[in-house]
mmCIF file of C-alpha atoms in Angstrom:
data_model
loop_
_atom_site.group_PDB
_atom_site.id
_atom_site.type_symbol
_atom_site.label_atom_id
_atom_site.label_comp_id
_atom_site.label_asym_id
_atom_site.label_seq_id
_atom_site.Cartn_x
_atom_site.Cartn_y
_atom_site.Cartn_z
ATOM 1 C CA GLY U 1 -148.397 -54.418 75.307
ATOM 2 C CA LEU U 2 -145.141 -56.206 74.579
ATOM 3 C CA HIS U 3 -145.549 -58.366 77.659
ATOM 4 C CA SER U 4 -148.942 -59.501 76.374
ATOM 5 C CA LEU U 5 -147.431 -60.389 72.997
ATOM 6 C CA MET U 6 -144.638 -62.364 74.661
ATOM 7 C CA ALA U 7 -147.134 -64.178 76.881
ATOM 8 C CA LEU U 8 -149.279 -64.991 73.840
ATOM 9 C CA ARG U 9 -146.242 -66.407 72.058
ATOM 10 C CA ASP U 10 -145.105 -68.413 75.085
ATOM 11 C CA VAL U 11 -148.515 -69.925 75.788
ATOM 12 C CA TYR U 12 -149.895 -70.484 72.275
ATOM 13 C CA GLY U 13 -146.921 -70.243 69.920
ATOM 14 C CA PHE U 14 -145.635 -67.957 67.209
ATOM 15 C CA GLN U 15 -148.491 -68.769 64.803
ATOM 16 C CA TYR U 16 -150.942 -66.916 67.035
ATOM 17 C CA LEU U 17 -148.812 -63.785 66.804
ATOM 18 C CA LEU U 18 -148.894 -64.078 63.032
ATOM 19 C CA LEU U 19 -152.657 -64.581 63.160
ATOM 20 C CA LEU U 20 -153.057 -61.454 65.277
ATOM 21 C CA ALA U 21 -150.848 -59.397 62.962
ATOM 22 C CA LEU U 22 -152.596 -60.664 59.830
ATOM 23 C CA ALA U 23 -156.085 -59.994 61.206
ATOM 24 C CA THR U 24 -155.050 -56.476 62.254
ATOM 25 C CA TYR U 25 -153.452 -55.771 58.880
ATOM 26 C CA GLY U 26 -156.512 -57.097 57.056
ATOM 27 C CA SER U 27 -158.866 -55.039 59.160
ATOM 28 C CA ASP U 28 -156.958 -51.796 58.618
ATOM 29 C CA THR U 29 -156.433 -52.401 54.911
ATOM 30 C CA GLY U 30 -160.012 -53.498 54.275
ATOM 31 C CA ALA U 31 -161.403 -50.508 56.148
ATOM 32 C CA TYR U 32 -159.215 -48.085 54.222
ATOM 33 C CA PHE U 33 -159.980 -49.388 50.744
ATOM 34 C CA ALA U 34 -163.678 -50.004 51.359
ATOM 35 C CA GLY U 35 -163.970 -46.501 52.794
ATOM 36 C CA VAL U 36 -162.137 -44.902 49.879
ATOM 37 C CA PHE U 37 -164.014 -46.742 47.135
ATOM 38 C CA PHE U 38 -167.480 -47.265 48.640
ATOM 39 C CA GLY U 39 -167.694 -44.885 51.599
ATOM 40 C CA LYS U 40 -170.733 -42.636 51.461
ATOM 41 C CA HIS U 41 -172.295 -42.796 54.933
ATOM 42 C CA LYS U 42 -170.346 -41.185 57.761
ATOM 43 C CA LEU U 43 -169.931 -43.298 60.891
ATOM 44 C CA ILE U 44 -169.543 -40.628 63.611
ATOM 45 C CA PRO U 45 -168.646 -37.294 61.994
ATOM 46 C CA ARG U 46 -167.916 -35.450 65.260
ATOM 47 C CA LEU U 47 -165.473 -38.081 66.438
ATOM 48 C CA SER U 48 -163.740 -38.983 63.182
ATOM 49 C CA PRO U 49 -164.994 -37.175 60.081
ATOM 50 C CA LYS U 50 -163.455 -39.490 57.467
ATOM 51 C CA LYS U 51 -164.610 -42.850 58.841
ATOM 52 C CA THR U 52 -167.552 -44.467 57.083
ATOM 53 C CA ILE U 53 -169.936 -47.325 57.750
ATOM 54 C CA GLU U 54 -168.801 -49.028 54.534
ATOM 55 C CA GLY U 55 -165.188 -48.807 55.675
ATOM 56 C CA SER U 56 -165.940 -50.451 58.994
ATOM 57 C CA ILE U 57 -167.815 -53.271 57.260
ATOM 58 C CA GLY U 58 -164.932 -53.731 54.805
ATOM 59 C CA GLY U 59 -162.478 -53.898 57.694
ATOM 60 C CA VAL U 60 -164.455 -56.571 59.499
ATOM 61 C CA LEU U 61 -164.892 -58.613 56.321
ATOM 62 C CA LEU U 62 -161.262 -58.551 55.162
ATOM 63 C CA GLY U 63 -159.867 -59.081 58.660
ATOM 64 C CA THR U 64 -162.155 -62.067 59.158
ATOM 65 C CA LEU U 65 -161.407 -63.468 55.708
ATOM 66 C CA LEU U 66 -157.639 -63.321 56.220
ATOM 67 C CA ALA U 67 -157.866 -64.763 59.743
ATOM 68 C CA VAL U 68 -160.066 -67.669 58.634
ATOM 69 C CA SER U 69 -157.807 -68.335 55.641
ATOM 70 C CA PHE U 70 -154.744 -68.353 57.869
ATOM 71 C CA ALA U 71 -156.413 -70.634 60.413
ATOM 72 C CA GLY U 72 -157.560 -72.999 57.668
ATOM 73 C CA TYR U 73 -154.077 -73.181 56.210
ATOM 74 C CA PHE U 74 -152.292 -73.800 59.518
ATOM 75 C CA GLY U 75 -155.074 -75.721 61.209
#
């Protein structure tokens, strides 16, 4: 994993590492808060009983929003 991060930094630059970290943070945070506040429909109860469909949608939306904002700011 660390080798992949170093290769990403060497080939594309440090901004891509920040983009990756921000998108991951946004996805996790969005999924958590959307699941806590709006989560009613279980995603796969046998596999992970607390994950919801609303949480997964919130994760995709916030991760995408933060990544697009970051890309728009840095070009």
